[in-house]
Amino acid sequence: TEFETRETYDADVKKRLDNLRSFQAQMQMKQNVMNSLAEIVEADVPEKFVNREIDARLEQMAGESKISREQLASIMEQWPQDQRDEFMDNVRKDALSAIKSDLAIRAVVVAEQIEAGDNDVEDEIIKYSQSSGEKINKVRNRLAKPGVEKQIRQDIARNKAVEFIIEHATAK
């Protein structure tokens, strides 16, 4: 094994668990902030936006389960009606919350004039290349496609806005 003693193994396990707990705490704080953002947005969201987000979420669920959207619908048809209704109500609530928190984040991007600079884009390219194992030039070539770099810059700016919000958040 890679550990010479039980103590080094135990220390490694403790370190990994501490890192996992820290990550979980950060994710929970981010989720709490996102929920709070959604609560403060009072604007009515057009039904077609909500439906589009619901569709995207169902498509993502199917993809993560490695099944088609039709197979997911077929599975859901086998559920009792009350379970289907509850499931879809939860998907709708999550979709609406995501849309509202995104609107709030976009407002922070504009208000705080948050932008993604060239260094931010380069850092993102490097991170993606390292995590995916793709060569960096291949990742850069993909950025050359219309709209891709703009979308990455928007995503980076939104992530910066979330970090800004978390840094300036106060507990209720």
Short mmCIF file of N, CA and C in Angstrom, two decimals:
data_model
loop_
_atom_site.label_atom_id
_atom_site.label_comp_id
_atom_site.label_asym_id
_atom_site.label_seq_id
_atom_site.Cartn_x
_atom_site.Cartn_y
_atom_site.Cartn_z
N THR A 1 0.83 -1.19 0.00
CA THR A 1 0.00 0.00 0.00
C THR A 1 0.87 1.24 0.00
N GLU A 2 0.25 2.39 -0.21
CA GLU A 2 1.01 3.63 -0.25
C GLU A 2 1.33 4.17 1.14
N PHE A 3 0.76 3.59 2.17
CA PHE A 3 0.98 4.04 3.54
C PHE A 3 1.87 3.06 4.28
N GLU A 4 2.87 3.60 4.95
CA GLU A 4 3.81 2.73 5.64
C GLU A 4 3.32 2.33 7.02
N THR A 5 2.50 3.17 7.62
CA THR A 5 2.00 2.85 8.96
C THR A 5 0.50 3.12 9.03
N ARG A 6 -0.10 2.56 10.03
CA ARG A 6 -1.53 2.78 10.28
C ARG A 6 -1.78 4.26 10.58
N GLU A 7 -0.83 4.90 11.26
CA GLU A 7 -0.98 6.31 11.63
C GLU A 7 -1.01 7.20 10.39
N THR A 8 -0.15 6.92 9.40
CA THR A 8 -0.17 7.74 8.19
C THR A 8 -1.45 7.52 7.40
N TYR A 9 -1.93 6.28 7.41
CA TYR A 9 -3.21 5.98 6.76
C TYR A 9 -4.34 6.73 7.46
N ASP A 10 -4.40 6.65 8.79
CA ASP A 10 -5.44 7.34 9.55
C ASP A 10 -5.38 8.85 9.33
N ALA A 11 -4.17 9.39 9.28
CA ALA A 11 -4.01 10.83 9.06
C ALA A 11 -4.52 11.22 7.68
N ASP A 12 -4.24 10.37 6.68
CA ASP A 12 -4.71 10.65 5.33
C ASP A 12 -6.24 10.60 5.26
N VAL A 13 -6.84 9.61 5.90
CA VAL A 13 -8.30 9.50 5.92
C VAL A 13 -8.91 10.72 6.60
N LYS A 14 -8.33 11.12 7.73
CA LYS A 14 -8.83 12.29 8.45
C LYS A 14 -8.74 13.55 7.58
N LYS A 15 -7.62 13.71 6.89
CA LYS A 15 -7.45 14.88 6.02
C LYS A 15 -8.50 14.87 4.90
N ARG A 16 -8.73 13.72 4.29
CA ARG A 16 -9.72 13.63 3.21
C ARG A 16 -11.13 13.91 3.72
N LEU A 17 -11.45 13.39 4.90
CA LEU A 17 -12.77 13.65 5.48
C LEU A 17 -12.95 15.12 5.83
N ASP A 18 -11.89 15.74 6.36
CA ASP A 18 -11.95 17.17 6.67
C ASP A 18 -12.17 17.99 5.40
N ASN A 19 -11.46 17.62 4.33
CA ASN A 19 -11.63 18.32 3.05
C ASN A 19 -13.06 18.15 2.52
N LEU A 20 -13.59 16.93 2.65
CA LEU A 20 -14.96 16.67 2.20
C LEU A 20 -15.96 17.49 3.01
N ARG A 21 -15.78 17.53 4.32
CA ARG A 21 -16.68 18.32 5.17
C ARG A 21 -16.62 19.80 4.82
N SER A 22 -15.42 20.30 4.58
CA SER A 22 -15.24 21.70 4.21
C SER A 22 -15.94 21.98 2.88
N PHE A 23 -15.78 21.09 1.90
CA PHE A 23 -16.43 21.25 0.61
C PHE A 23 -17.94 21.23 0.76
N GLN A 24 -18.45 20.29 1.57
CA GLN A 24 -19.90 20.21 1.79
C GLN A 24 -20.42 21.47 2.45
N ALA A 25 -19.67 22.00 3.41
CA ALA A 25 -20.09 23.23 4.08
C ALA A 25 -20.12 24.40 3.10
N GLN A 26 -19.12 24.48 2.22
CA GLN A 26 -19.10 25.55 1.22
C GLN A 26 -20.28 25.42 0.27
N MET A 27 -20.56 24.20 -0.16
CA MET A 27 -21.69 23.97 -1.07
C MET A 27 -23.02 24.32 -0.39
N GLN A 28 -23.15 23.97 0.89
CA GLN A 28 -24.38 24.29 1.61
C GLN A 28 -24.54 25.80 1.75
N MET A 29 -23.43 26.50 2.04
CA MET A 29 -23.51 27.95 2.17
C MET A 29 -23.90 28.56 0.82
N LYS A 30 -23.31 28.07 -0.26
CA LYS A 30 -23.66 28.58 -1.59
C LYS A 30 -25.13 28.33 -1.88
N GLN A 31 -25.62 27.14 -1.55
CA GLN A 31 -27.04 26.83 -1.79
C GLN A 31 -27.94 27.75 -0.97
N ASN A 32 -27.56 28.01 0.29
CA ASN A 32 -28.35 28.92 1.13
C ASN A 32 -28.39 30.32 0.54
N VAL A 33 -27.25 30.78 0.03
CA VAL A 33 -27.19 32.10 -0.58
C VAL A 33 -28.07 32.14 -1.83
N MET A 34 -27.99 31.08 -2.64
CA MET A 34 -28.80 31.03 -3.86
C MET A 34 -30.30 31.04 -3.51
N ASN A 35 -30.68 30.29 -2.50
CA ASN A 35 -32.08 30.28 -2.06
C ASN A 35 -32.51 31.66 -1.58
N SER A 36 -31.64 32.33 -0.83
CA SER A 36 -31.95 33.68 -0.35
C SER A 36 -32.09 34.66 -1.51
N LEU A 37 -31.23 34.52 -2.50
CA LEU A 37 -31.33 35.39 -3.68
C LEU A 37 -32.67 35.19 -4.37
N ALA A 38 -33.07 33.94 -4.53
CA ALA A 38 -34.34 33.65 -5.20
C ALA A 38 -35.51 34.25 -4.43
N GLU A 39 -35.41 34.25 -3.10
CA GLU A 39 -36.51 34.78 -2.28
C GLU A 39 -36.68 36.29 -2.43
N ILE A 40 -35.58 37.00 -2.70
CA ILE A 40 -35.70 38.46 -2.76
C ILE A 40 -36.14 38.96 -4.14
N VAL A 41 -36.08 38.10 -5.15
CA VAL A 41 -36.53 38.51 -6.48
C VAL A 41 -38.05 38.39 -6.52
N GLU A 42 -38.70 39.53 -6.69
CA GLU A 42 -40.16 39.55 -6.66
C GLU A 42 -40.77 39.51 -8.06
N ALA A 43 -39.95 39.60 -9.06
CA ALA A 43 -40.46 39.64 -10.43
C ALA A 43 -41.17 38.34 -10.79
N ASP A 44 -42.26 38.48 -11.55
CA ASP A 44 -42.92 37.30 -12.08
C ASP A 44 -42.08 36.75 -13.22
N VAL A 45 -41.92 35.46 -13.24
CA VAL A 45 -41.14 34.82 -14.29
C VAL A 45 -42.11 34.27 -15.33
N PRO A 46 -41.91 34.63 -16.60
CA PRO A 46 -42.80 34.11 -17.64
C PRO A 46 -42.83 32.58 -17.63
N GLU A 47 -44.01 32.05 -17.83
CA GLU A 47 -44.23 30.60 -17.79
C GLU A 47 -43.34 29.86 -18.78
N LYS A 48 -43.10 30.46 -19.94
CA LYS A 48 -42.26 29.76 -20.93
C LYS A 48 -40.82 29.62 -20.43
N PHE A 49 -40.32 30.56 -19.62
CA PHE A 49 -38.98 30.42 -19.03
C PHE A 49 -38.96 29.28 -18.03
N VAL A 50 -40.01 29.22 -17.22
CA VAL A 50 -40.09 28.15 -16.22
C VAL A 50 -40.17 26.79 -16.92
N ASN A 51 -41.00 26.70 -17.94
CA ASN A 51 -41.14 25.44 -18.67
C ASN A 51 -39.83 25.03 -19.34
N ARG A 52 -39.12 26.00 -19.88
CA ARG A 52 -37.83 25.71 -20.51
C ARG A 52 -36.83 25.17 -19.47
N GLU A 53 -36.83 25.76 -18.29
CA GLU A 53 -35.93 25.30 -17.23
C GLU A 53 -36.33 23.92 -16.73
N ILE A 54 -37.63 23.68 -16.62
CA ILE A 54 -38.11 22.34 -16.23
C ILE A 54 -37.65 21.32 -17.25
N ASP A 55 -37.81 21.63 -18.52
CA ASP A 55 -37.38 20.71 -19.58
C ASP A 55 -35.88 20.43 -19.48
N ALA A 56 -35.11 21.47 -19.26
CA ALA A 56 -33.66 21.30 -19.15
C ALA A 56 -33.30 20.41 -17.97
N ARG A 57 -33.99 20.60 -16.85
CA ARG A 57 -33.72 19.79 -15.67
C ARG A 57 -34.10 18.33 -15.89
N LEU A 58 -35.23 18.09 -16.53
CA LEU A 58 -35.64 16.71 -16.81
C LEU A 58 -34.67 16.06 -17.80
N GLU A 59 -34.24 16.82 -18.78
CA GLU A 59 -33.25 16.31 -19.75
C GLU A 59 -31.94 15.96 -19.03
N GLN A 60 -31.53 16.82 -18.10
CA GLN A 60 -30.30 16.56 -17.34
C GLN A 60 -30.46 15.31 -16.48
N MET A 61 -31.61 15.16 -15.82
CA MET A 61 -31.86 13.97 -15.00
C MET A 61 -31.78 12.71 -15.85
N ALA A 62 -32.39 12.75 -17.01
CA ALA A 62 -32.37 11.59 -17.91
C ALA A 62 -30.93 11.30 -18.33
N GLY A 63 -30.20 12.33 -18.71
CA GLY A 63 -28.82 12.15 -19.14
C GLY A 63 -27.94 11.57 -18.05
N GLU A 64 -28.11 12.08 -16.83
CA GLU A 64 -27.32 11.58 -15.71
C GLU A 64 -27.67 10.13 -15.39
N SER A 65 -28.90 9.75 -15.69
CA SER A 65 -29.34 8.37 -15.46
C SER A 65 -29.05 7.48 -16.67
N LYS A 66 -28.48 8.10 -17.72
CA LYS A 66 -28.16 7.38 -18.96
C LYS A 66 -29.38 6.73 -19.60
N ILE A 67 -30.48 7.49 -19.57
CA ILE A 67 -31.71 7.05 -20.23
C ILE A 67 -32.22 8.22 -21.08
N SER A 68 -33.13 7.92 -21.98
CA SER A 68 -33.70 8.98 -22.81
C SER A 68 -34.78 9.73 -22.02
N ARG A 69 -35.14 10.86 -22.53
CA ARG A 69 -36.22 11.65 -21.91
C ARG A 69 -37.53 10.85 -21.96
N GLU A 70 -37.74 10.12 -23.05
CA GLU A 70 -38.94 9.31 -23.19
C GLU A 70 -38.96 8.18 -22.15
N GLN A 71 -37.80 7.59 -21.90
CA GLN A 71 -37.73 6.53 -20.88
C GLN A 71 -38.03 7.10 -19.49
N LEU A 72 -37.54 8.31 -19.23
CA LEU A 72 -37.84 8.96 -17.94
C LEU A 72 -39.34 9.18 -17.82
N ALA A 73 -39.96 9.66 -18.88
CA ALA A 73 -41.42 9.88 -18.85
C ALA A 73 -42.15 8.57 -18.62
N SER A 74 -41.68 7.51 -19.25
CA SER A 74 -42.30 6.20 -19.09
C SER A 74 -42.19 5.71 -17.64
N ILE A 75 -41.03 5.91 -17.06
CA ILE A 75 -40.83 5.52 -15.66
C ILE A 75 -41.77 6.31 -14.75
N MET A 76 -41.85 7.61 -15.00
CA MET A 76 -42.70 8.46 -14.18
C MET A 76 -44.17 8.08 -14.32
N GLU A 77 -44.58 7.61 -15.50
CA GLU A 77 -45.97 7.20 -15.72
C GLU A 77 -46.35 6.03 -14.81
N GLN A 78 -45.36 5.27 -14.39
CA GLN A 78 -45.62 4.11 -13.53
C GLN A 78 -45.81 4.51 -12.07
N TRP A 79 -45.43 5.73 -11.74
CA TRP A 79 -45.59 6.21 -10.37
C TRP A 79 -47.06 6.53 -10.11
N PRO A 80 -47.47 6.44 -8.86
CA PRO A 80 -48.81 6.93 -8.52
C PRO A 80 -48.92 8.43 -8.82
N GLN A 81 -50.11 8.86 -9.17
CA GLN A 81 -50.32 10.25 -9.58
C GLN A 81 -49.82 11.25 -8.54
N ASP A 82 -50.06 10.98 -7.26
CA ASP A 82 -49.62 11.93 -6.23
C ASP A 82 -48.10 12.05 -6.18
N GLN A 83 -47.38 10.95 -6.43
CA GLN A 83 -45.92 11.01 -6.46
C GLN A 83 -45.43 11.80 -7.67
N ARG A 84 -46.07 11.59 -8.81
CA ARG A 84 -45.72 12.35 -10.02
C ARG A 84 -45.93 13.84 -9.80
N ASP A 85 -47.10 14.16 -9.22
CA ASP A 85 -47.42 15.57 -8.97
C ASP A 85 -46.42 16.20 -8.01
N GLU A 86 -46.09 15.47 -6.95
CA GLU A 86 -45.13 16.00 -5.97
C GLU A 86 -43.75 16.18 -6.62
N PHE A 87 -43.33 15.21 -7.41
CA PHE A 87 -42.05 15.30 -8.10
C PHE A 87 -42.01 16.52 -9.01
N MET A 88 -43.04 16.67 -9.83
CA MET A 88 -43.07 17.79 -10.78
C MET A 88 -43.21 19.14 -10.06
N ASP A 89 -43.94 19.16 -8.94
CA ASP A 89 -44.01 20.39 -8.14
C ASP A 89 -42.62 20.78 -7.64
N ASN A 90 -41.85 19.79 -7.20
CA ASN A 90 -40.49 20.06 -6.72
C ASN A 90 -39.58 20.52 -7.85
N VAL A 91 -39.71 19.90 -9.01
CA VAL A 91 -38.90 20.32 -10.16
C VAL A 91 -39.26 21.75 -10.54
N ARG A 92 -40.57 22.08 -10.53
CA ARG A 92 -41.02 23.44 -10.85
C ARG A 92 -40.47 24.45 -9.84
N LYS A 93 -40.57 24.12 -8.54
CA LYS A 93 -40.05 25.04 -7.51
C LYS A 93 -38.56 25.26 -7.68
N ASP A 94 -37.82 24.18 -7.94
CA ASP A 94 -36.37 24.30 -8.14
C ASP A 94 -36.06 25.13 -9.38
N ALA A 95 -36.82 24.92 -10.44
CA ALA A 95 -36.61 25.67 -11.68
C ALA A 95 -36.86 27.16 -11.45
N LEU A 96 -37.95 27.48 -10.80
CA LEU A 96 -38.29 28.87 -10.53
C LEU A 96 -37.23 29.52 -9.63
N SER A 97 -36.79 28.79 -8.63
CA SER A 97 -35.74 29.29 -7.74
C SER A 97 -34.45 29.54 -8.50
N ALA A 98 -34.09 28.63 -9.39
CA ALA A 98 -32.86 28.78 -10.18
C ALA A 98 -32.95 30.01 -11.09
N ILE A 99 -34.10 30.21 -11.71
CA ILE A 99 -34.28 31.36 -12.59
C ILE A 99 -34.17 32.65 -11.79
N LYS A 100 -34.84 32.70 -10.66
CA LYS A 100 -34.81 33.93 -9.85
C LYS A 100 -33.42 34.21 -9.28
N SER A 101 -32.72 33.17 -8.83
CA SER A 101 -31.38 33.41 -8.30
C SER A 101 -30.45 33.85 -9.44
N ASP A 102 -30.65 33.30 -10.65
CA ASP A 102 -29.84 33.72 -11.80
C ASP A 102 -30.11 35.18 -12.14
N LEU A 103 -31.37 35.60 -12.06
CA LEU A 103 -31.69 37.02 -12.30
C LEU A 103 -30.98 37.92 -11.29
N ALA A 104 -30.97 37.49 -10.03
CA ALA A 104 -30.29 38.28 -8.99
C ALA A 104 -28.79 38.33 -9.25
N ILE A 105 -28.22 37.21 -9.65
CA ILE A 105 -26.78 37.18 -9.92
C ILE A 105 -26.45 38.08 -11.10
N ARG A 106 -27.28 38.04 -12.14
CA ARG A 106 -27.05 38.91 -13.30
C ARG A 106 -27.11 40.39 -12.89
N ALA A 107 -28.02 40.70 -11.98
CA ALA A 107 -28.12 42.08 -11.49
C ALA A 107 -26.85 42.49 -10.74
N VAL A 108 -26.29 41.58 -9.97
CA VAL A 108 -25.04 41.86 -9.25
C VAL A 108 -23.90 42.05 -10.25
N VAL A 109 -23.86 41.22 -11.29
CA VAL A 109 -22.82 41.36 -12.32
C VAL A 109 -22.86 42.77 -12.90
N VAL A 110 -24.06 43.25 -13.22
CA VAL A 110 -24.21 44.58 -13.81
C VAL A 110 -23.89 45.66 -12.78
N ALA A 111 -24.48 45.56 -11.59
CA ALA A 111 -24.31 46.60 -10.58
C ALA A 111 -22.86 46.74 -10.13
N GLU A 112 -22.17 45.64 -10.00
CA GLU A 112 -20.78 45.66 -9.53
C GLU A 112 -19.77 45.68 -10.68
N GLN A 113 -20.30 45.73 -11.90
CA GLN A 113 -19.46 45.76 -13.11
C GLN A 113 -18.43 44.63 -13.10
N ILE A 114 -18.93 43.43 -12.84
CA ILE A 114 -18.06 42.26 -12.77
C ILE A 114 -17.86 41.72 -14.18
N GLU A 115 -16.62 41.50 -14.54
CA GLU A 115 -16.30 41.00 -15.87
C GLU A 115 -15.29 39.86 -15.75
N ALA A 116 -15.22 39.09 -16.80
CA ALA A 116 -14.22 38.04 -16.90
C ALA A 116 -13.13 38.53 -17.86
N GLY A 117 -11.94 38.70 -17.32
CA GLY A 117 -10.83 39.15 -18.15
C GLY A 117 -10.17 38.00 -18.88
N ASP A 118 -9.22 38.35 -19.72
CA ASP A 118 -8.50 37.34 -20.50
C ASP A 118 -7.80 36.33 -19.59
N ASN A 119 -7.24 36.79 -18.47
CA ASN A 119 -6.57 35.88 -17.54
C ASN A 119 -7.57 34.90 -16.93
N ASP A 120 -8.78 35.37 -16.65
CA ASP A 120 -9.82 34.48 -16.11
C ASP A 120 -10.17 33.39 -17.11
N VAL A 121 -10.29 33.78 -18.38
CA VAL A 121 -10.61 32.80 -19.43
C VAL A 121 -9.47 31.80 -19.56
N GLU A 122 -8.24 32.30 -19.56
CA GLU A 122 -7.08 31.41 -19.67
C GLU A 122 -7.04 30.43 -18.49
N ASP A 123 -7.30 30.92 -17.29
CA ASP A 123 -7.33 30.04 -16.11
C ASP A 123 -8.39 28.96 -16.27
N GLU A 124 -9.54 29.34 -16.81
CA GLU A 124 -10.63 28.38 -17.02
C GLU A 124 -10.24 27.33 -18.06
N ILE A 125 -9.56 27.77 -19.10
CA ILE A 125 -9.09 26.84 -20.13
C ILE A 125 -8.12 25.83 -19.52
N ILE A 126 -7.20 26.31 -18.72
CA ILE A 126 -6.20 25.44 -18.09
C ILE A 126 -6.89 24.46 -17.15
N LYS A 127 -7.82 24.96 -16.32
CA LYS A 127 -8.54 24.06 -15.38
C LYS A 127 -9.30 22.99 -16.14
N TYR A 128 -9.98 23.38 -17.21
CA TYR A 128 -10.76 22.41 -17.97
C TYR A 128 -9.84 21.39 -18.63
N SER A 129 -8.75 21.86 -19.18
CA SER A 129 -7.80 20.96 -19.84
C SER A 129 -7.24 19.94 -18.85
N GLN A 130 -6.91 20.40 -17.66
CA GLN A 130 -6.36 19.50 -16.64
C GLN A 130 -7.40 18.50 -16.16
N SER A 131 -8.62 18.95 -15.94
CA SER A 131 -9.64 18.05 -15.40
C SER A 131 -10.15 17.06 -16.45
N SER A 132 -10.17 17.48 -17.72
CA SER A 132 -10.70 16.62 -18.77
C SER A 132 -9.63 15.75 -19.42
N GLY A 133 -8.38 16.16 -19.28
CA GLY A 133 -7.29 15.44 -19.93
C GLY A 133 -7.13 15.83 -21.40
N GLU A 134 -7.93 16.80 -21.84
CA GLU A 134 -7.83 17.28 -23.22
C GLU A 134 -6.64 18.20 -23.36
N LYS A 135 -6.04 18.17 -24.54
CA LYS A 135 -4.92 19.07 -24.80
C LYS A 135 -5.44 20.51 -24.81
N ILE A 136 -4.61 21.40 -24.29
CA ILE A 136 -5.02 22.78 -24.12
C ILE A 136 -5.37 23.44 -25.46
N ASN A 137 -4.66 23.11 -26.52
CA ASN A 137 -4.97 23.70 -27.83
C ASN A 137 -6.33 23.26 -28.34
N LYS A 138 -6.72 22.03 -28.04
CA LYS A 138 -8.04 21.55 -28.44
C LYS A 138 -9.13 22.33 -27.72
N VAL A 139 -8.90 22.61 -26.45
CA VAL A 139 -9.86 23.40 -25.67
C VAL A 139 -9.94 24.81 -26.25
N ARG A 140 -8.79 25.40 -26.56
CA ARG A 140 -8.77 26.75 -27.14
C ARG A 140 -9.50 26.78 -28.49
N ASN A 141 -9.31 25.74 -29.31
CA ASN A 141 -9.99 25.68 -30.61
C ASN A 141 -11.50 25.66 -30.45
N ARG A 142 -11.97 24.98 -29.41
CA ARG A 142 -13.40 24.95 -29.17
C ARG A 142 -13.93 26.34 -28.81
N LEU A 143 -13.10 27.14 -28.16
CA LEU A 143 -13.49 28.51 -27.82
C LEU A 143 -13.69 29.37 -29.05
N ALA A 144 -13.05 29.00 -30.15
CA ALA A 144 -13.14 29.79 -31.37
C ALA A 144 -14.52 29.69 -32.01
N LYS A 145 -15.31 28.72 -31.62
CA LYS A 145 -16.67 28.58 -32.19
C LYS A 145 -17.52 29.76 -31.74
N PRO A 146 -18.44 30.18 -32.60
CA PRO A 146 -19.27 31.35 -32.28
C PRO A 146 -20.04 31.19 -30.96
N GLY A 147 -19.91 32.21 -30.11
CA GLY A 147 -20.68 32.26 -28.87
C GLY A 147 -20.07 31.52 -27.70
N VAL A 148 -19.10 30.65 -27.94
CA VAL A 148 -18.57 29.83 -26.84
C VAL A 148 -17.79 30.69 -25.85
N GLU A 149 -16.88 31.51 -26.35
CA GLU A 149 -16.08 32.34 -25.43
C GLU A 149 -16.97 33.32 -24.68
N LYS A 150 -17.96 33.88 -25.36
CA LYS A 150 -18.89 34.80 -24.69
C LYS A 150 -19.60 34.10 -23.54
N GLN A 151 -20.05 32.86 -23.78
CA GLN A 151 -20.75 32.09 -22.74
C GLN A 151 -19.81 31.80 -21.57
N ILE A 152 -18.56 31.47 -21.87
CA ILE A 152 -17.59 31.19 -20.80
C ILE A 152 -17.35 32.46 -19.99
N ARG A 153 -17.22 33.59 -20.66
CA ARG A 153 -17.01 34.85 -19.94
C ARG A 153 -18.22 35.17 -19.04
N GLN A 154 -19.42 34.91 -19.55
CA GLN A 154 -20.62 35.14 -18.73
C GLN A 154 -20.65 34.21 -17.52
N ASP A 155 -20.29 32.95 -17.74
CA ASP A 155 -20.26 31.98 -16.63
C ASP A 155 -19.24 32.39 -15.58
N ILE A 156 -18.07 32.83 -16.02
CA ILE A 156 -17.03 33.27 -15.09
C ILE A 156 -17.52 34.48 -14.31
N ALA A 157 -18.13 35.43 -15.00
CA ALA A 157 -18.65 36.64 -14.33
C ALA A 157 -19.71 36.26 -13.31
N ARG A 158 -20.59 35.32 -13.66
CA ARG A 158 -21.62 34.88 -12.70
C ARG A 158 -20.97 34.21 -11.49
N ASN A 159 -19.96 33.38 -11.73
CA ASN A 159 -19.27 32.74 -10.61
C ASN A 159 -18.59 33.77 -9.72
N LYS A 160 -18.01 34.79 -10.33
CA LYS A 160 -17.40 35.87 -9.54
C LYS A 160 -18.46 36.60 -8.72
N ALA A 161 -19.63 36.80 -9.32
CA ALA A 161 -20.72 37.47 -8.61
C ALA A 161 -21.17 36.64 -7.41
N VAL A 162 -21.27 35.33 -7.59
CA VAL A 162 -21.65 34.45 -6.47
C VAL A 162 -20.61 34.56 -5.36
N GLU A 163 -19.33 34.53 -5.73
CA GLU A 163 -18.26 34.69 -4.73
C GLU A 163 -18.40 36.04 -4.01
N PHE A 164 -18.68 37.10 -4.78
CA PHE A 164 -18.87 38.43 -4.20
C PHE A 164 -20.02 38.42 -3.21
N ILE A 165 -21.12 37.82 -3.60
CA ILE A 165 -22.31 37.76 -2.74
C ILE A 165 -21.99 36.98 -1.46
N ILE A 166 -21.33 35.85 -1.59
CA ILE A 166 -20.98 35.05 -0.42
C ILE A 166 -20.06 35.81 0.51
N GLU A 167 -19.07 36.51 -0.06
CA GLU A 167 -18.14 37.30 0.76
C GLU A 167 -18.86 38.40 1.53
N HIS A 168 -19.93 38.95 0.94
CA HIS A 168 -20.64 40.07 1.55
C HIS A 168 -21.95 39.67 2.22
N ALA A 169 -22.21 38.38 2.26
CA ALA A 169 -23.46 37.90 2.88
C ALA A 169 -23.36 37.99 4.40
N THR A 170 -24.49 38.25 5.00
CA THR A 170 -24.56 38.23 6.47
C THR A 170 -25.62 37.20 6.87
N ALA A 171 -25.36 36.54 7.96
CA ALA A 171 -26.29 35.51 8.45
C ALA A 171 -27.56 36.17 8.95
N LYS A 172 -28.69 35.45 8.75
CA LYS A 172 -29.99 35.96 9.23
C LYS A 172 -30.09 35.78 10.72
#
